[in-house]
Tab-separated table of C-alpha atoms and ligand atoms in Angstrom:
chain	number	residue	atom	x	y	z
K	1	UNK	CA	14.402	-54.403	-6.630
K	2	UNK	CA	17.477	-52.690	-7.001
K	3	UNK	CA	18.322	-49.128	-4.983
K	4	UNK	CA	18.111	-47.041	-7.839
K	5	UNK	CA	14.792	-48.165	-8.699
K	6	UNK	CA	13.481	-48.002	-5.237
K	7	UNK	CA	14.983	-44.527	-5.243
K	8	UNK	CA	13.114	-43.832	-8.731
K	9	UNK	CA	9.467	-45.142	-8.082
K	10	UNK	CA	10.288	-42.927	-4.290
K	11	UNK	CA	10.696	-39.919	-6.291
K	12	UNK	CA	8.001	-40.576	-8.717
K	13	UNK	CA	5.412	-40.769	-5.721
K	14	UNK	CA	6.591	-37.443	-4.473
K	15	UNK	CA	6.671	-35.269	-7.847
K	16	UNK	CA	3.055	-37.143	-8.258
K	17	UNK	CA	1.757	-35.968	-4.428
K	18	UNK	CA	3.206	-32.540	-5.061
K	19	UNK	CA	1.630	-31.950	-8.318
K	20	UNK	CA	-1.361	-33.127	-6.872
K	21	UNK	CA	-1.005	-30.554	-3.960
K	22	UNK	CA	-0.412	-27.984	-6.324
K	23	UNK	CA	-3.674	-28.608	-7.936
K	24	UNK	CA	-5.958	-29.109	-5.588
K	25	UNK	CA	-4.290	-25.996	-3.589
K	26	UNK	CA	-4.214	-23.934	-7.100
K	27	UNK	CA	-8.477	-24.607	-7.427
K	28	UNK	CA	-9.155	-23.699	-3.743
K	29	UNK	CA	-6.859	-20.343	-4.074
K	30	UNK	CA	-8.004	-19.396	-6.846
K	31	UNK	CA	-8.689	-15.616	-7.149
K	32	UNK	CA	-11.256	-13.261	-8.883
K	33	UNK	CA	-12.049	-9.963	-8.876
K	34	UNK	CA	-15.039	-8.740	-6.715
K	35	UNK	CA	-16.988	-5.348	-7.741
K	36	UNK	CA	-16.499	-2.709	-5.821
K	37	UNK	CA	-19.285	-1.756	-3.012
K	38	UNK	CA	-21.290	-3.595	-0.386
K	39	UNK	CA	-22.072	-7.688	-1.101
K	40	UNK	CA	-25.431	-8.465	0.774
K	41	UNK	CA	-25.798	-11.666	-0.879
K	42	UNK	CA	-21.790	-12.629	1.123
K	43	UNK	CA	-22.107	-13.148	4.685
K	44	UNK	CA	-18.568	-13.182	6.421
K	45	UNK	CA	-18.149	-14.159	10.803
K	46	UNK	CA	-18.246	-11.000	12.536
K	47	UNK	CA	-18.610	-9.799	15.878
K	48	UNK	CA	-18.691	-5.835	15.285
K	49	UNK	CA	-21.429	-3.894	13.298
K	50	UNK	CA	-18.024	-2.420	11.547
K	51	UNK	CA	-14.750	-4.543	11.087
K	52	UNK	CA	-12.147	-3.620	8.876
K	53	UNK	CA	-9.307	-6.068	6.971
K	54	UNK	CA	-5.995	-4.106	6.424
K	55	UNK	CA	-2.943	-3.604	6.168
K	56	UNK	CA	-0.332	-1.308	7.900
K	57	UNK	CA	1.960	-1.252	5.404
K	58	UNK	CA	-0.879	-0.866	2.839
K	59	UNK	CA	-1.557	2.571	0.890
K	60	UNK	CA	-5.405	1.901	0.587
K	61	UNK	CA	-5.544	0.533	3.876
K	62	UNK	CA	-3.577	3.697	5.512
K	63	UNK	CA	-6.061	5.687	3.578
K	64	UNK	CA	-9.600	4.313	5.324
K	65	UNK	CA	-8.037	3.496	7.858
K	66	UNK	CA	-7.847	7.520	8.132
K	67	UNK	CA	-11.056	8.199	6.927
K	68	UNK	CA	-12.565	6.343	9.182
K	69	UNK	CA	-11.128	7.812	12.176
K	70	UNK	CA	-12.292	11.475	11.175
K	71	UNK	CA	-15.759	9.778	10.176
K	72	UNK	CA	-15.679	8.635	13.949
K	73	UNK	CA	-16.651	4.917	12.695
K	74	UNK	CA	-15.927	2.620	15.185
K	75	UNK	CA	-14.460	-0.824	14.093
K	76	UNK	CA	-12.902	-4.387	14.917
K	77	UNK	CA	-9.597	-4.528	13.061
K	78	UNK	CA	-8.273	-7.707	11.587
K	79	UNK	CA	-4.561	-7.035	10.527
K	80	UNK	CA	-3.548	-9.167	7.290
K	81	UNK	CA	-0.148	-9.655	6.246
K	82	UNK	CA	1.270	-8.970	2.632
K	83	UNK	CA	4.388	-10.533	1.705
K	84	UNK	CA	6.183	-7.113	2.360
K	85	UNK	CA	4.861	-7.527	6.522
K	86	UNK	CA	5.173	-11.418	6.427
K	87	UNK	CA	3.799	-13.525	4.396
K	88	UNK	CA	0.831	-13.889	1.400
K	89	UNK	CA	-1.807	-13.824	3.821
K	90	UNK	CA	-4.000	-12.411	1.504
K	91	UNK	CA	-3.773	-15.545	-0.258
K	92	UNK	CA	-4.925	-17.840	2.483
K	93	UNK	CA	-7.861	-19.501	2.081
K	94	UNK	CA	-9.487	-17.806	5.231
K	95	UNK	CA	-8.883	-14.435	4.052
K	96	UNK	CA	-10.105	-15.551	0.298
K	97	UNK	CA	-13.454	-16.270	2.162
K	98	UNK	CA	-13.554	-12.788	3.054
K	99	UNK	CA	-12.543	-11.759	-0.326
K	100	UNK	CA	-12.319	-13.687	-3.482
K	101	UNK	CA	-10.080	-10.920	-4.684
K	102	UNK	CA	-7.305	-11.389	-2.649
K	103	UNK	CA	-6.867	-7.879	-1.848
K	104	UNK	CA	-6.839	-5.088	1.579
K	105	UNK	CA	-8.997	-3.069	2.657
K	106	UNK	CA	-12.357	-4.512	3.008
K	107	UNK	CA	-14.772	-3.200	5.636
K	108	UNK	CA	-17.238	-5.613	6.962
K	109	UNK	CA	-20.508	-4.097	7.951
K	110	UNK	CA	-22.802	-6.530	9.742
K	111	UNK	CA	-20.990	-9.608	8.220
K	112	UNK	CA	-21.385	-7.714	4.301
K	113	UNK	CA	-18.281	-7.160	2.695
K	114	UNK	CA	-17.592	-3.863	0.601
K	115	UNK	CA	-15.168	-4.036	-1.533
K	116	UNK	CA	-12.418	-1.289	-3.111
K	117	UNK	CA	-11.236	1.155	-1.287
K	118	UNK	CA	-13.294	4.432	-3.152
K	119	UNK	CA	-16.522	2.561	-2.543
K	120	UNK	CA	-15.911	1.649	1.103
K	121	UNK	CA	-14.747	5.270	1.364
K	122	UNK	CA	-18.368	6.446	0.111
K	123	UNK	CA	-19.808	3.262	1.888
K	124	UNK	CA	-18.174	4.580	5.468
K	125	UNK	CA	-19.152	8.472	4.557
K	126	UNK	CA	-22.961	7.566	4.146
K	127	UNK	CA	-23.243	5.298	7.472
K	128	UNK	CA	-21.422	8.128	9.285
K	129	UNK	CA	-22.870	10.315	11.843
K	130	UNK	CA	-21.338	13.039	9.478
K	131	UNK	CA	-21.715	11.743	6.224
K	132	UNK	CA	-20.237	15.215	4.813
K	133	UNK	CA	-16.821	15.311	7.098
K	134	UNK	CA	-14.589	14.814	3.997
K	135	UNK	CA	-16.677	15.392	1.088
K	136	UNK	CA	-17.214	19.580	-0.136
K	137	UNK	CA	-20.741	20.399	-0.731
K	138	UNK	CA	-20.459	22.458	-3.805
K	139	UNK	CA	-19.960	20.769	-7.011
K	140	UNK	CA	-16.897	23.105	-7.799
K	141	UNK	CA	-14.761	22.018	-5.089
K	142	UNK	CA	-15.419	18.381	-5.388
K	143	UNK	CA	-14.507	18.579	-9.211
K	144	UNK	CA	-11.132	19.962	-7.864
K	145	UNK	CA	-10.657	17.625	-4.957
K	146	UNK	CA	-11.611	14.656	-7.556
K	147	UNK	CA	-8.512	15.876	-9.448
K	148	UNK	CA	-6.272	16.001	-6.356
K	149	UNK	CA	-7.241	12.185	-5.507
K	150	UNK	CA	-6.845	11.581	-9.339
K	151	UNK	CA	-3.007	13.043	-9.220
K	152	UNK	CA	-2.628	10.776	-5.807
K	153	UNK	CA	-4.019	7.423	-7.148
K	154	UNK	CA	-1.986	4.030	-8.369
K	155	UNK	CA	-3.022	2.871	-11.513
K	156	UNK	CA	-3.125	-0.249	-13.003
K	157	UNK	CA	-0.698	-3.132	-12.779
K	158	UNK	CA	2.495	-1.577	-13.522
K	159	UNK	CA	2.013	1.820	-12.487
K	160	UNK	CA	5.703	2.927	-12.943
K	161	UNK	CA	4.794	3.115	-16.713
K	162	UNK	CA	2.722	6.554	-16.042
K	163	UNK	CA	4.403	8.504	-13.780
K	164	UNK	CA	3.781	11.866	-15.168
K	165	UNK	CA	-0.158	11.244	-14.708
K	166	UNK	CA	0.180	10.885	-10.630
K	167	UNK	CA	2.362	11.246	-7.389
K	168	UNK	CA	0.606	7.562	-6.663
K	169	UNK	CA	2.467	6.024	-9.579
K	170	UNK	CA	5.540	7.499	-8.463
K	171	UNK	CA	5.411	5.700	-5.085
K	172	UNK	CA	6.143	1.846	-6.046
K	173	UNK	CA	9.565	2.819	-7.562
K	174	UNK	CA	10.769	5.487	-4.785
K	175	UNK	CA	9.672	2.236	-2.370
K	176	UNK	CA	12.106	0.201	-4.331
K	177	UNK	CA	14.719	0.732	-1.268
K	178	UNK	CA	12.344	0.259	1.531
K	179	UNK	CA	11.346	-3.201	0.081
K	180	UNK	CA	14.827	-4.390	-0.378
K	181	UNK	CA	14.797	-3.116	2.972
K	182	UNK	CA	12.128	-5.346	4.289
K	183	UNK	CA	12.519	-8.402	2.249
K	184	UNK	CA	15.745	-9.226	3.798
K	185	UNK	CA	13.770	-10.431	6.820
K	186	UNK	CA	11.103	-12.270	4.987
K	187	UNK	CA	11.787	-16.379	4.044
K	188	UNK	CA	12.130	-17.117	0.604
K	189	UNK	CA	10.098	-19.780	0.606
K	190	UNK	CA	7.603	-17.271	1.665
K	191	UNK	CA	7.923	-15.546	-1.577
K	192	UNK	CA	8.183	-18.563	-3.747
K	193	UNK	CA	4.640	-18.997	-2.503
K	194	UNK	CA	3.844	-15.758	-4.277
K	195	UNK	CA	5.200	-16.963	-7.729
K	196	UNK	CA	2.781	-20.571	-7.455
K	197	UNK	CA	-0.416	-18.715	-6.250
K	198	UNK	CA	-0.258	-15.139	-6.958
K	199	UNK	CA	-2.163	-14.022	-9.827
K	200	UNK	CA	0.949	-11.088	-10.676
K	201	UNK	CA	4.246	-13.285	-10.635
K	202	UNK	CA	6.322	-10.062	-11.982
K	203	UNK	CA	5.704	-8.923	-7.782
K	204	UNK	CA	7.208	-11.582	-6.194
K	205	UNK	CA	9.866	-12.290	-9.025
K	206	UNK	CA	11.141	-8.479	-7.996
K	207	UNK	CA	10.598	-9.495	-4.426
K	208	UNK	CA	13.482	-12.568	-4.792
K	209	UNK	CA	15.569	-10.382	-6.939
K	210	UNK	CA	15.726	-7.598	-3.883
K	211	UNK	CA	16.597	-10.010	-1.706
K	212	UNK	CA	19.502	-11.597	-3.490
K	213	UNK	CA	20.973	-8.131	-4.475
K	214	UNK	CA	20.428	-6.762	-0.571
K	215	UNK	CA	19.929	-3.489	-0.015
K	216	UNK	CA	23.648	-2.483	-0.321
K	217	UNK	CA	23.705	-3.479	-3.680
K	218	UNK	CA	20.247	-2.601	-4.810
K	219	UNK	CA	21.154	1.200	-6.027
K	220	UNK	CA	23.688	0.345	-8.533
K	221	UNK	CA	21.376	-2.290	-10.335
K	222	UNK	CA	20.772	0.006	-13.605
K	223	UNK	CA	16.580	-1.416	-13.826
K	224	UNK	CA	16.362	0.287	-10.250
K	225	UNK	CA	18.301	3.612	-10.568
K	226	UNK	CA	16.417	4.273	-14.011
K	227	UNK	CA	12.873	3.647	-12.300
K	228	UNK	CA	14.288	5.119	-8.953
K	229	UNK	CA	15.151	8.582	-10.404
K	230	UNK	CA	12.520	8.856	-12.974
K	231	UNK	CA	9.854	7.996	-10.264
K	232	UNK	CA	11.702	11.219	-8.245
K	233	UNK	CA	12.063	13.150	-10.813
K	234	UNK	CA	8.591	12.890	-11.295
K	235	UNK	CA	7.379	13.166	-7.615
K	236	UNK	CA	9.281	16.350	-7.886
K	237	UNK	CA	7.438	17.481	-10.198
K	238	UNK	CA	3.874	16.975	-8.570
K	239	UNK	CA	4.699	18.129	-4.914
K	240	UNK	CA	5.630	21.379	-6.760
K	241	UNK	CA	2.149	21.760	-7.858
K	242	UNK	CA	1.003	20.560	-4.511
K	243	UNK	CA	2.376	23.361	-3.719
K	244	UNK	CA	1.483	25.468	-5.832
K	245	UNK	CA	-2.237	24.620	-5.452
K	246	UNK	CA	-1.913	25.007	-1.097
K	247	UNK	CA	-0.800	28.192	-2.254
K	248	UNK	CA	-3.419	28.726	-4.645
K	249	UNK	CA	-6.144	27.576	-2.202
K	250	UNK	CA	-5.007	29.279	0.730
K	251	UNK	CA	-4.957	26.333	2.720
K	252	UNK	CA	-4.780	25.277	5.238
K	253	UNK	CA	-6.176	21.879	3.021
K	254	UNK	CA	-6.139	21.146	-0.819
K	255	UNK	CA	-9.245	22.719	-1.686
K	256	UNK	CA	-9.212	25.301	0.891
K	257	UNK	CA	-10.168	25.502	4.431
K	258	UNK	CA	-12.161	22.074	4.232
K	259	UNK	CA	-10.174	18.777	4.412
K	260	UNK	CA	-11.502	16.441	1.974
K	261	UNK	CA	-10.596	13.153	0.679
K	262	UNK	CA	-7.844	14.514	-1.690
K	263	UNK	CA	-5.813	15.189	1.714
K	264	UNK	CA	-6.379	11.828	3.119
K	265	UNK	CA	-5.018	10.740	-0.184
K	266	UNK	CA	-2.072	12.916	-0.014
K	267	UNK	CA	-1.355	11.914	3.506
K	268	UNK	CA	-0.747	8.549	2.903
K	269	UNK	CA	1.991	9.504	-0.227
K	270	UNK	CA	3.713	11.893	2.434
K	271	UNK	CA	3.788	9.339	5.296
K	272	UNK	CA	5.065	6.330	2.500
K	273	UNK	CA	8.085	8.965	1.778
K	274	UNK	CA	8.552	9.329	5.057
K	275	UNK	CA	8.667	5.868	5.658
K	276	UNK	CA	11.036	5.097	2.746
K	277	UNK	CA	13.316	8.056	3.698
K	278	UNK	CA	12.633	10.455	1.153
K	279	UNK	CA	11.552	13.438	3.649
K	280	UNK	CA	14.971	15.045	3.104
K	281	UNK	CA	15.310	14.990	-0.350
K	282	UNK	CA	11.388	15.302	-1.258
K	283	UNK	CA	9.630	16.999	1.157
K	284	UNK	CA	11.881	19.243	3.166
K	285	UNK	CA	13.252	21.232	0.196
K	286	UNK	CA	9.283	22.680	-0.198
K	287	UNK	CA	7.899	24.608	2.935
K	288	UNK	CA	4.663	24.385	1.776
K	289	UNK	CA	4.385	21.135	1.531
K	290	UNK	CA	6.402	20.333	4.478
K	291	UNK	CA	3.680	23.260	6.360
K	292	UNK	CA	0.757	20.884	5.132
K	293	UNK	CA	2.460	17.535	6.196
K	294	UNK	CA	3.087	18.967	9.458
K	295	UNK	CA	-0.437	19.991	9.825
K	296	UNK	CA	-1.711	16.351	8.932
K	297	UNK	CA	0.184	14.856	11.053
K	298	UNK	CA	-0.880	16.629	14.278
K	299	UNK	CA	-4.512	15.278	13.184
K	300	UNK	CA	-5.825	12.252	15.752
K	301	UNK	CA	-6.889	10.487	12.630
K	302	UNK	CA	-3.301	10.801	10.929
K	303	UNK	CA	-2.258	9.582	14.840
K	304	UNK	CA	-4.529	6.478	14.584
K	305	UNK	CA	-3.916	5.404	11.020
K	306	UNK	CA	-0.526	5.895	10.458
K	307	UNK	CA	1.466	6.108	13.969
K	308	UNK	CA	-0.358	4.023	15.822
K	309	UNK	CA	-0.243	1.129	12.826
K	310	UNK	CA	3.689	1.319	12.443
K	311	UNK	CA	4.946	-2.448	11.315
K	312	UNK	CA	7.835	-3.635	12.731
K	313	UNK	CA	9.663	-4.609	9.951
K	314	UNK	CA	8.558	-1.440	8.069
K	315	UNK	CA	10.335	0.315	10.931
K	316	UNK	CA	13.301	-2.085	10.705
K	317	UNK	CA	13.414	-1.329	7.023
K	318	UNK	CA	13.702	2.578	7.231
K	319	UNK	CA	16.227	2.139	10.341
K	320	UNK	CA	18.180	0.231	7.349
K	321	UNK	CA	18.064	2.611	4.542
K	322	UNK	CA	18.800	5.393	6.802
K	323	UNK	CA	22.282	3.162	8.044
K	324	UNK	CA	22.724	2.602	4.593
K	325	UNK	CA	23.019	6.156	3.459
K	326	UNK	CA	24.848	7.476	6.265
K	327	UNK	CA	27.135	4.572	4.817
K	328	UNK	CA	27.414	6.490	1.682
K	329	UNK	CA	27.516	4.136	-0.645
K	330	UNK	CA	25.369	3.607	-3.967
K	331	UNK	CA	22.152	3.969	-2.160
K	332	UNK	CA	23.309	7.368	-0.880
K	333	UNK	CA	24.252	8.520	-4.378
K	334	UNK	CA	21.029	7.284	-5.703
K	335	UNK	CA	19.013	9.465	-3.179
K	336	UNK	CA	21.168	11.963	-3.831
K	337	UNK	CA	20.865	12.082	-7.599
K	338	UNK	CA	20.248	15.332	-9.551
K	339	UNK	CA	16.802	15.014	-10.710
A	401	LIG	N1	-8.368	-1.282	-6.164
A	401	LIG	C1	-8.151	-1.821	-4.849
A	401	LIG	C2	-6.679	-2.078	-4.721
A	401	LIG	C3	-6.353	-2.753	-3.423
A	401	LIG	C4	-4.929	-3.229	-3.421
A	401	LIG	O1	-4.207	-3.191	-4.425
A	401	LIG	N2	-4.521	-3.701	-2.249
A	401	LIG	C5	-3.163	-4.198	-2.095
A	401	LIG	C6	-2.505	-3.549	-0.886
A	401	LIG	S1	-2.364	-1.796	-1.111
A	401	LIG	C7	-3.217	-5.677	-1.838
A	401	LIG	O2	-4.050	-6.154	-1.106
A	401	LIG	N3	-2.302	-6.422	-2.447
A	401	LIG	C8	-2.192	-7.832	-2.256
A	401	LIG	C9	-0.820	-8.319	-2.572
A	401	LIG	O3	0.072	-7.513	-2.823
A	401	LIG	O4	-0.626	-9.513	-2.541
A	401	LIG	C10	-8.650	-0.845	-3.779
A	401	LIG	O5	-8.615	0.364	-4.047
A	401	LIG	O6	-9.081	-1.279	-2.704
């Protein structure tokens, strides 16, 4: 048999094994999505009555992760990686045993899962030695504090196409700099695994694109600086009515002197600006709001879910934009931009 052939039938068998791999890998990660609340009928290992799967990079996760410290609900915590801490961890078959879904948080109460994070919010609240800590008992003031969690929540799959209907949708594109950022220290190939398994391949497409532009050259790519400035103009627009309703409320919380689950919410939005450097630009300019981040923030339970769950590379990533705008460059302008 001649070389070439040899070399032929070699690469044959490989493209033949790989495709194989693929398949068989593509069946076993397959994902679905799991209602929200507890799942008797799933048993998962545990070794504490409460454990919780997170995230520290994670909004949803930052967000029980805080509820559950003012709920005083002790739990084991089992820290998965997404691709922006690592790697698709979520997509590995041991955490797909814990949920089908693919997705952080999920709180494990005597080996049930619960799924989504407003249900294990209500979940935790009920099994808590206070189940009232966060939730007002008058129907009037948890109407309004539904509203405030409304104007904080992500929604749907693209949420950068509604970004007049919540602060949350404004987040993904004002993190646009913080995951160029981060990606720089994540392996491509890690990424590529994203685009064979994960069931959104826009994410990790954007993921590889941020990492060949680099941070540097991020700001002047004209997809970024349109859903960059819209997202602040927008933001703008909603921590002006944050606060106006402090204002409106009296404070010292959202609804008033109570703090509820719309400031557990808003916590998490103020800590991702901070953590994506937008504090100057965003949060600074309004004392109100800067007042009622301060006042968060000196909480144990803002300590323990957000301080004390500081990622490396998310810290490595601000330390970066920061350099970078001192640099004043493109990304400096862009932060800088009239909104
Ligand atoms: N609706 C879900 C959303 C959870 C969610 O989107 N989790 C993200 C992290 S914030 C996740 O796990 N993403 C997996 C990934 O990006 O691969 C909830 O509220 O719990």
């Amino acid at each position: 048999m001649s070389g070439a052939v040899v070399t032929g039938v070699a690469a044959l068998g490989a493209t033949a094994c790989a495709v194989a791999w693929y398949r068989r890998e593509l069946g076993l990660r397959r994902t679905h999505a799991m209602a929200g609340g507890l799942h008797a009928d799933r048993t998962v290992p545990h070794r504490a009555a409460f454990e919780l799967y997170h995230n520290d990079f994670s909004l949803c996760s930052k967000k029980i992760r805080m509820c559950l410290a003012e709920l005083g609900i002790e739990h084991a915590s089992h820290h998965v990686d997404l691709i922006e801490t690592g790697s698709y961890e979520t997509l590995s078959r041991h955490f797909l045993a814990v949920n089908p879904a693919a997705l952080v948080p999920v709180l494990v109460h005597d080996g049930h899962p619960v799924y989504e994070s407003h249900d294990i919010l209500l979940y935790a609240a009920r099994h808590s030695a206070t189940p009232d800590a966060l939730v007002p008992s008058d129907e009037p003031t948890r109407t309004l504090m539904q509203q405030w969690i409304d104007r904080s929540s992500l929604t749907g799959d693209d949420p950068t196409q509604a970004l007049a209907a919540s602060a949350g949708n404004c987040v993904p594109g004002l993190t646009v700099p913080l995951f160029a950022a981060m990606i720089r220290d994540i392996p491509t190939h890690r990424i590529v695994e994203g685009l064979l398994f994960h069931r959104l391949k826009q994410r990790p497409v954007v993921f590889l694109v941020l990492k060949a532009a680099g941070l540097a050259r991020v700001a002047s790519l004209p997809p970024v600086r349109k859903t960059v400035v819209a997202s602040r103009r927008q933001m703008s627009l909603h921590l002006d009515a944050l606060a106006a309703q402090l204002e409106a409320s009296g404070g010292p919380w959202i609804t008033g002197a109570q703090l509820t689950l719309a400031d557990v919410s808003w916590a998490v939005i103020l800590e991702r600006l901070r953590e994506a450097d937008w504090v100057a630009e965003l949060v600074a300019p309004r004392p109100a709001v800067s007042a009622y981040w301060k006042r968060l923030r000196a909480r144990p339970s803002y300590v323990a879910a957000m301080d004390e769950h500081r990622h490396p590379l998310v810290r490595r990533g601000t330390e970066r934009i920061v350099a970078e705008k001192a640099r004043r460059g493109s990304l400096a302008e862009l932060y800088a931009a009239e909104r």
